[in-house]
CSV table of C-alpha atoms in Angstrom, one decimal:
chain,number,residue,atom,x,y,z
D,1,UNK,CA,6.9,-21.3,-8.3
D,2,UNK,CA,9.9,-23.0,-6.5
D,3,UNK,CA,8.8,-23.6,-2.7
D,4,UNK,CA,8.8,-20.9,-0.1
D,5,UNK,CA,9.0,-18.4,-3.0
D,6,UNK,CA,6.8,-15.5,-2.4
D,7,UNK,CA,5.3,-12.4,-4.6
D,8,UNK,CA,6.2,-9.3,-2.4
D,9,UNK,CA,5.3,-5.9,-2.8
D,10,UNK,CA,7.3,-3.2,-0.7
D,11,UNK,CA,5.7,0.2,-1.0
D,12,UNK,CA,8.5,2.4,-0.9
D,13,UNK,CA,10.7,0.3,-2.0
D,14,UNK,CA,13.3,2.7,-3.8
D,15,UNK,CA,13.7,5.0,-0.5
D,16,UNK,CA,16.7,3.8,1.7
D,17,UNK,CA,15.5,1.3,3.4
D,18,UNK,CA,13.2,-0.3,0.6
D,19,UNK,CA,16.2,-0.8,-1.8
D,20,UNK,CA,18.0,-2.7,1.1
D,21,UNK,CA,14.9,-4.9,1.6
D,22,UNK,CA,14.0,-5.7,-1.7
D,23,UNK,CA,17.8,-6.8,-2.3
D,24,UNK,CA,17.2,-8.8,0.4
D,25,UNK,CA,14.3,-10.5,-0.9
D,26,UNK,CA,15.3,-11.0,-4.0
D,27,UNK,CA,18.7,-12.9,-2.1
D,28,UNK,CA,16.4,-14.9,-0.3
D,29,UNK,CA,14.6,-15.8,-3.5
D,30,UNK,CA,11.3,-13.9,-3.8
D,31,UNK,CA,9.7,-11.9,-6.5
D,32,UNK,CA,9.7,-8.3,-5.9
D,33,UNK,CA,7.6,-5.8,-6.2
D,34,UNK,CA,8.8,-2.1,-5.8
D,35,UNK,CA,6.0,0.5,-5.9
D,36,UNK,CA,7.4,4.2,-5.2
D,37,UNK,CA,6.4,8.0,-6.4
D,38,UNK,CA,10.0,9.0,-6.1
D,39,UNK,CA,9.3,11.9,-3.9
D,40,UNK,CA,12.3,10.9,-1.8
D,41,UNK,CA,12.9,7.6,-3.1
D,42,UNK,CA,15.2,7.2,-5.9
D,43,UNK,CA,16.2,5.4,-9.0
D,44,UNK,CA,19.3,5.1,-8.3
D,45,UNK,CA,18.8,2.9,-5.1
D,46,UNK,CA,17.2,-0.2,-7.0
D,47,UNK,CA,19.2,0.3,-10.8
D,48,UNK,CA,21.5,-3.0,-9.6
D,49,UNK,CA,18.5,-4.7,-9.5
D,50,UNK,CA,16.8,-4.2,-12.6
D,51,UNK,CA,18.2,-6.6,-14.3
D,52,UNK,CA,17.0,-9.2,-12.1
D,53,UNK,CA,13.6,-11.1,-13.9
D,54,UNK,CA,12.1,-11.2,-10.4
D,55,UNK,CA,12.2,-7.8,-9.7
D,56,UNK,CA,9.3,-5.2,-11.0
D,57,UNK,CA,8.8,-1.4,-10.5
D,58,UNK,CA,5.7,0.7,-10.4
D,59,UNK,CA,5.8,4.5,-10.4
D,60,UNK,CA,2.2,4.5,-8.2
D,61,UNK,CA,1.5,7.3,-5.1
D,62,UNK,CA,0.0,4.7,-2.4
D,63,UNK,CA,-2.5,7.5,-1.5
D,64,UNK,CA,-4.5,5.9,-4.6
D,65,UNK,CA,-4.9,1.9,-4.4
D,66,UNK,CA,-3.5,-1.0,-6.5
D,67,UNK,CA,-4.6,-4.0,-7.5
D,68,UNK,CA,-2.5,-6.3,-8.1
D,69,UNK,CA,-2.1,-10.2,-7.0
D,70,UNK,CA,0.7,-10.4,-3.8
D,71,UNK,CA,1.4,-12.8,-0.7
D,72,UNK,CA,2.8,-10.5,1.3
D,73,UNK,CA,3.1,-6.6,1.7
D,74,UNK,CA,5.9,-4.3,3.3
D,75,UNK,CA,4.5,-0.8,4.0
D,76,UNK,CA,7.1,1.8,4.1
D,77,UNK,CA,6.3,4.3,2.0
D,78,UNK,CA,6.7,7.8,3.9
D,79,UNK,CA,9.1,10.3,3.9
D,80,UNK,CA,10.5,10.0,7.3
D,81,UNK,CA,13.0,12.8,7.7
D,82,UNK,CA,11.4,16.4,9.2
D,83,UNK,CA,12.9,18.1,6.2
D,84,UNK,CA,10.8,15.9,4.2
D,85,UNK,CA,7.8,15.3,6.1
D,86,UNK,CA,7.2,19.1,6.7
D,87,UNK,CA,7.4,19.9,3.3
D,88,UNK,CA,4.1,19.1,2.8
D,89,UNK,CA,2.7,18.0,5.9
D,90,UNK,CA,-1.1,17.1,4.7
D,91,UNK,CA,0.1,14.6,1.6
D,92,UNK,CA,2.4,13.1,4.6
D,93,UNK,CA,-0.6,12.1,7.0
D,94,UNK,CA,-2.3,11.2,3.6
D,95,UNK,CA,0.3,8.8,2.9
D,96,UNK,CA,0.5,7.5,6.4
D,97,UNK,CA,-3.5,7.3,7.1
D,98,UNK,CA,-5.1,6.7,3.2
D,99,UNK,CA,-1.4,4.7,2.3
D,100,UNK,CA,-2.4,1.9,5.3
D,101,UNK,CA,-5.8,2.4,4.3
D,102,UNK,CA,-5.0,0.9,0.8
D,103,UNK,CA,-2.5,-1.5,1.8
D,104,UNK,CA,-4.7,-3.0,4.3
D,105,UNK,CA,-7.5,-3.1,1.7
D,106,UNK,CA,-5.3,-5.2,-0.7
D,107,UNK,CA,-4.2,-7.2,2.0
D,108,UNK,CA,-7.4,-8.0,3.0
D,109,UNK,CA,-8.7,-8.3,-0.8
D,110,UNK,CA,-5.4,-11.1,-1.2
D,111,UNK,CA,-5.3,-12.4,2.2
D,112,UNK,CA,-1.7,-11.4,2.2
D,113,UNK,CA,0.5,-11.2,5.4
D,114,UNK,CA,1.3,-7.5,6.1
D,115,UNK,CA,4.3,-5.4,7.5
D,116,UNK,CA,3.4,-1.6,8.7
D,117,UNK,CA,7.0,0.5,9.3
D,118,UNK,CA,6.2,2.5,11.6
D,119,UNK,CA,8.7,4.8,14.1
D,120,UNK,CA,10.2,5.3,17.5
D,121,UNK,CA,8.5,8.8,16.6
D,122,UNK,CA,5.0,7.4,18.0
D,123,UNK,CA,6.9,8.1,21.5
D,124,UNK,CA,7.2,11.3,21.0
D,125,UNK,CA,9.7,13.4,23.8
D,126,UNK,CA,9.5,10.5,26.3
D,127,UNK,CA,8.6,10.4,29.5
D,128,UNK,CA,10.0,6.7,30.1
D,129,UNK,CA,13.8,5.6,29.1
D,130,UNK,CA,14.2,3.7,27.2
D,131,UNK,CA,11.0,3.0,25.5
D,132,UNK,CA,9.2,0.0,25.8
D,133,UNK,CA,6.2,-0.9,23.5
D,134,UNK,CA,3.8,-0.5,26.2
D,135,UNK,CA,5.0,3.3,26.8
D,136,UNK,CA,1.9,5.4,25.0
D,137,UNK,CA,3.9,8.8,24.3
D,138,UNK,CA,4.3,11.9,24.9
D,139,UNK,CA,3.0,13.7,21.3
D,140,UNK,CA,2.1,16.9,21.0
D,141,UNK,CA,-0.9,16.4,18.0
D,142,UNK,CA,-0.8,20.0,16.9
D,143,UNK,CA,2.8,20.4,16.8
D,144,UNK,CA,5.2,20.6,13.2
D,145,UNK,CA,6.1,17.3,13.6
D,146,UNK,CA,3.0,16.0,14.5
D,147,UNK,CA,1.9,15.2,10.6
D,148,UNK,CA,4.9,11.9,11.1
D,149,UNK,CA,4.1,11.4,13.9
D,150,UNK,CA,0.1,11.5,14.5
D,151,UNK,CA,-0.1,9.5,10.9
D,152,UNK,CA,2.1,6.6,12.1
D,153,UNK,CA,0.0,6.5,15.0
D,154,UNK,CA,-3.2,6.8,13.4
D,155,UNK,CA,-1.6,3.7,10.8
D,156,UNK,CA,-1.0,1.7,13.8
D,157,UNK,CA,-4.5,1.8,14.7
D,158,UNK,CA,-5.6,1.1,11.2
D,159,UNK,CA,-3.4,-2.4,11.3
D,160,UNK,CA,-4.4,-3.4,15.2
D,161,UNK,CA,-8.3,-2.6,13.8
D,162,UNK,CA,-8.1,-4.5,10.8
D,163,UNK,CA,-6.3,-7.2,12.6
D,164,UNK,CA,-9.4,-7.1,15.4
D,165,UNK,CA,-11.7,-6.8,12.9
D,166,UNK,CA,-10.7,-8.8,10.1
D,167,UNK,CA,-8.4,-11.0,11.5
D,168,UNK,CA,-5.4,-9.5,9.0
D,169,UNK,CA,-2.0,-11.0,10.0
D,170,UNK,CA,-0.2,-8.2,10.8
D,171,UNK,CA,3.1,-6.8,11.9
D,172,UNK,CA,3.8,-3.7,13.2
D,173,UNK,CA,8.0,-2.4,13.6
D,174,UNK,CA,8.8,0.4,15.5
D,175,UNK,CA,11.9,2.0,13.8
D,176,UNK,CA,14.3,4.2,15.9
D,177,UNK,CA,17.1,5.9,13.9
D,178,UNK,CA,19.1,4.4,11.0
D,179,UNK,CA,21.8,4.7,8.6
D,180,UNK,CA,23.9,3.5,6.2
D,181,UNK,CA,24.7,4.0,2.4
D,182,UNK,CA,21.8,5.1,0.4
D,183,UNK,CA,20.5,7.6,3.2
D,184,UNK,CA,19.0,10.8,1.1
D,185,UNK,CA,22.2,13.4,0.8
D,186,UNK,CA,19.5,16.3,1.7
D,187,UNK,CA,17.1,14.6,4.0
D,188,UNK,CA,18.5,16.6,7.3
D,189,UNK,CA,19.2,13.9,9.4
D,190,UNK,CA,22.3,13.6,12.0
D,191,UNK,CA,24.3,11.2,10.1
D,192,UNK,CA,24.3,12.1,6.5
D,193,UNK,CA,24.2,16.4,7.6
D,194,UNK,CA,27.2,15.5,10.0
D,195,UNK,CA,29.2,13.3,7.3
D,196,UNK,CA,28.3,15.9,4.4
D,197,UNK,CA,29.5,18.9,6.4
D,198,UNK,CA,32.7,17.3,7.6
D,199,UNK,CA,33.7,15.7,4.5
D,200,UNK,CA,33.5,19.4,3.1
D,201,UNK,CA,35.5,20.7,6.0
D,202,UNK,CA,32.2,22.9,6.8
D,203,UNK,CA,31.0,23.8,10.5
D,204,UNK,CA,29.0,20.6,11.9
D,205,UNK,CA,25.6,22.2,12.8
D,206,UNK,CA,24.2,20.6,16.2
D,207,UNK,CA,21.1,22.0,17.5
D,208,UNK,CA,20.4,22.9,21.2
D,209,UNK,CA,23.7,22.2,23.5
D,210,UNK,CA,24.0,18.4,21.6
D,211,UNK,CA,23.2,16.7,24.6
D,212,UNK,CA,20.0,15.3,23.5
D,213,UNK,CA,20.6,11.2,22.7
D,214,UNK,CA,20.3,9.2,19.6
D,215,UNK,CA,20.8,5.7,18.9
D,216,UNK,CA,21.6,4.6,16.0
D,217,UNK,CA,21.1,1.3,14.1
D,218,UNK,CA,22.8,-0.1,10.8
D,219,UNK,CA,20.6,-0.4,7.7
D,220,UNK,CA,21.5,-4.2,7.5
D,221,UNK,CA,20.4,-5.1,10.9
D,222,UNK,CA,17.2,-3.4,10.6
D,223,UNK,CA,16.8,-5.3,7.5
D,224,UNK,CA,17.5,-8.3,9.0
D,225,UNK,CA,14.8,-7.6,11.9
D,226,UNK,CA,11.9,-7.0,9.3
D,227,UNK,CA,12.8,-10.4,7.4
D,228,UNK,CA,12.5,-11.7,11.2
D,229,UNK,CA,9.3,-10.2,12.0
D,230,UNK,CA,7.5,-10.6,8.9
D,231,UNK,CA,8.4,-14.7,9.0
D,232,UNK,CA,7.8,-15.0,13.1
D,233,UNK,CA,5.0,-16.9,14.3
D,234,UNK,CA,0.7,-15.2,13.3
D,235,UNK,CA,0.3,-14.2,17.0
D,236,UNK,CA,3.9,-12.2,16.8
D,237,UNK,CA,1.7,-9.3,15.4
D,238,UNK,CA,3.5,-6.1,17.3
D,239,UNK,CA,4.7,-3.5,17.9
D,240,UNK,CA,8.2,-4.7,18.0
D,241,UNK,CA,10.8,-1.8,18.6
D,242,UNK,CA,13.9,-2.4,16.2
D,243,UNK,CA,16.7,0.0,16.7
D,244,UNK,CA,20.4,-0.4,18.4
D,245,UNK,CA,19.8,0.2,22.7
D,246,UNK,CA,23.5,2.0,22.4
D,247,UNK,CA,23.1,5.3,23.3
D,248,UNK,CA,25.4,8.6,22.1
D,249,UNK,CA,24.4,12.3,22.6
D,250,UNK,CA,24.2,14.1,19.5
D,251,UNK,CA,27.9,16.1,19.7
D,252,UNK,CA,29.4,12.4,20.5
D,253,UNK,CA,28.3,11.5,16.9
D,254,UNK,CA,29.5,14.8,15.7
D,255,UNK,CA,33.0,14.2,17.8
D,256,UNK,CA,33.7,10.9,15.8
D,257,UNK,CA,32.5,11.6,12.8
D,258,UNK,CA,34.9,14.5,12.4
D,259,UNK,CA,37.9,12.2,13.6
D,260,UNK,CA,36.8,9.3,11.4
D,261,UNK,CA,36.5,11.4,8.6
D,262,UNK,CA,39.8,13.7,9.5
D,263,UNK,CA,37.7,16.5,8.9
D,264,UNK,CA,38.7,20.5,9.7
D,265,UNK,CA,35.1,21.3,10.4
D,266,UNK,CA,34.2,23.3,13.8
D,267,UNK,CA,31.0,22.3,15.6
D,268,UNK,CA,28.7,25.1,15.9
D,269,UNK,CA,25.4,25.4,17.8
D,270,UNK,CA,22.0,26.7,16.1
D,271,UNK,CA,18.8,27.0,18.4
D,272,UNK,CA,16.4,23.8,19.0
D,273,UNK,CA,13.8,22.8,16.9
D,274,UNK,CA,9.9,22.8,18.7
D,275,UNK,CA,9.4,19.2,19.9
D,276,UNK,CA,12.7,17.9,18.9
D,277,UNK,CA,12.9,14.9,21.2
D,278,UNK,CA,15.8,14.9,24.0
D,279,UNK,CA,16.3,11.1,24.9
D,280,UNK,CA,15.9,8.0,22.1
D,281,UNK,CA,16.9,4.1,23.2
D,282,UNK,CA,14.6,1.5,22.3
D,283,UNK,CA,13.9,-1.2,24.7
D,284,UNK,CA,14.6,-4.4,23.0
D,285,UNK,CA,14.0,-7.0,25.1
D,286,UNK,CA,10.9,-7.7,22.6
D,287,UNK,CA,12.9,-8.4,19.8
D,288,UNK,CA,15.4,-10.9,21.5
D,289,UNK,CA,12.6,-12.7,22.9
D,290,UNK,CA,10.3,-13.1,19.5
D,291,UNK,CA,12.6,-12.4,17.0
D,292,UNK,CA,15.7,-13.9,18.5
D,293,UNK,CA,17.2,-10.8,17.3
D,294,UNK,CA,19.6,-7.5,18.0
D,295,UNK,CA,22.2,-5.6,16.3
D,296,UNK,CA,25.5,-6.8,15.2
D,297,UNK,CA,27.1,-3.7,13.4
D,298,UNK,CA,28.9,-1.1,15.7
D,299,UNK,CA,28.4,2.6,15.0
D,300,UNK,CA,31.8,3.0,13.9
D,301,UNK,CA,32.1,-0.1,11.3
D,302,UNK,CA,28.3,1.4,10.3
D,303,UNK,CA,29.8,4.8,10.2
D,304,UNK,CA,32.7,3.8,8.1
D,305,UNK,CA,30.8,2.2,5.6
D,306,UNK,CA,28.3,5.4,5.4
D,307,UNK,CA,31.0,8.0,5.0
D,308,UNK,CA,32.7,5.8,2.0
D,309,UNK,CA,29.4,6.3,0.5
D,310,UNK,CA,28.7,9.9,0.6
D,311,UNK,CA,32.3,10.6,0.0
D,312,UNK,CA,31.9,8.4,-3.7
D,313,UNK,CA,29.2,10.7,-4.0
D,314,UNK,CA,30.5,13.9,-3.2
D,315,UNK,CA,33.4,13.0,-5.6
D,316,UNK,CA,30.9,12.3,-8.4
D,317,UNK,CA,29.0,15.6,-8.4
D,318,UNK,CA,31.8,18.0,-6.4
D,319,UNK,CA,28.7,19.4,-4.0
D,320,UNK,CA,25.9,18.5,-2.3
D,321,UNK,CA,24.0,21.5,-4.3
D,322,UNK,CA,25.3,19.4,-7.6
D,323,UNK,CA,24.6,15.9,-5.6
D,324,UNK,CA,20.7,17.4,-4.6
D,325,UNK,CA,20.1,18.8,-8.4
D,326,UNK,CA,20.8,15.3,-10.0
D,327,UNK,CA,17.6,13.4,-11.7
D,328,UNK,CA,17.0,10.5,-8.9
């Protein structure tokens, strides 16, 4: 094995975000593990890479464990989009709780170093803005989104326990909102509904008056903070938020994506969904410090990238019903 090469298992690994960091590890010359169920993940995302010897692929449900020999683990398996995680909200706390559960075992079994992805949804509706990582939340533990966000908390306390207890080298990131190429066409989110709609010339459904904020972060600067993290110093355990501090309320997203995308669509207002956060901004004063790190991509290069992609798509298969209805 050359020096600094690693064997790396990312769980999840064929969802959006996992295809973008196992292409990045395999650039930075690891072997690669991908372990996914496909439940939103797809084949598609990591087909470029199969050719590669160093890459490998598992079909495996991380509610059940794996053994296998690895130096270091990325945790994001999880549907992480309401539309997703609701579907079945018990096997989504299972994959949260019982998935870090088994991670943390094989961690612990290979003395590997390991990365939990957890959200900016452990906040909650905040109280405090923007959120720091010393801001507990504001989460309603009985409410429909509560199976995200409850499991990512409940895996946060797995990691900081095992750490405590076990002295596992950990690292926790706190996700807030991202995009990019690769985003699930279907997965309900602001960015891929708003881009969908407008490049059909369809109404551009906000929810609530579209004054509630978002921000929004790049898939290959969140990538780059992970690879950061995961290689920072043992006592840079976490929680580190990663997300972009720029700020835009929900109808400014909708507003440029309809010019960037020349779009006829109207925007149209549909009621507010129970517990929907109103305010998101991370605090990332964190990150600079440890990580030496923040992101580079403005929303409208990110956004021009993204709507390239879904409009190659929506040329492929002519709708998102044809798009949705395609083996992944």
């Amino acid at each position: 094995m050359m020096f600094g090469r690693k064997r790396v298992l990312v769980t999840g690994g064929a969802g959006f975000l996992g295809s973008f960091l196992c292409e990045r590890l395999l650039a930075d010359g690891h072997d690669v593990l991908c372990v996914d169920n496909y439940f939103t993940g797809s084949r598609d995302n990591i087909l470029h890479l199969l050719d590669d010897q160093r890459f490998e692929v598992i079909r495996h449900d991380v509610t059940f464990p794996l053994y296998i020999e690895v130096d270091e683990i990325y945790n994001l398996a999880c549907p992480a989009s309401p539309i997703h995680y609701q579907f079945d909200p018990v096997q989504t706390v299972k994959t949260s709780v019982h998935g870090a559960i088994n991670m943390l075992g094989l961690a612990k079994r290979t003395k590997a170093k390991i990365f939990q992805a957890s959200t900016s949804e452990v906040y909650g509706d905040p109280t405090v803005h923007p959120q720091t990582e010393t801001y507990w939340g504001n989460v309603n533990p009985v409410g429909p989104r509560a199976c995200y966000d409850e499991g990512k908390r409940c895996a946060e306390t797995l990691f900081f326990d095992y750490h405590r207890q076990f002295q596992l080298n950990i690292r926790v990131a706190r996700i807030f909102n991202t995009y990019g190429p690769r985003m699930h066409p279907r997965d309900g989110r602001v960015v891929s509904n708003f881009i969908i709609q407008a490049l059909q010339n369809q109404p551009i459904t906000i929810y609530g008056d579209g004054r509630q904020t978002r921000s929004f972060c790049y898939v290959d600067d969140l990538i780059e903070g992970f690879v950061r993290l995961m290689g920072a110093p043992d006592d840079v355990t976490g929680p580190v938020n990663l997300g972009n501090p720029g700020e835009f309320t929900i109808r400014e997203l909708a507003e440029i994506v309809v010019e960037m995308t020349g779009s006829r669509s109207e925007i149209v207002s549909r009621p507010l969904p129970q517990d929907d956060p109103m305010q998101r901004r991370p605090d990332i004063s964190r990150a600079k410090q440890v990580l030496d790190w923040e992101p580079k991509v403005p929303l409208r290069d990110g956004l021009s990238r993204t709507i390239a992609y879904f409009d190659g798509l929506l040329r492929r298969h002519g709708t998102v019903e044809a798009l949705a209805a395609a083996p992944r």
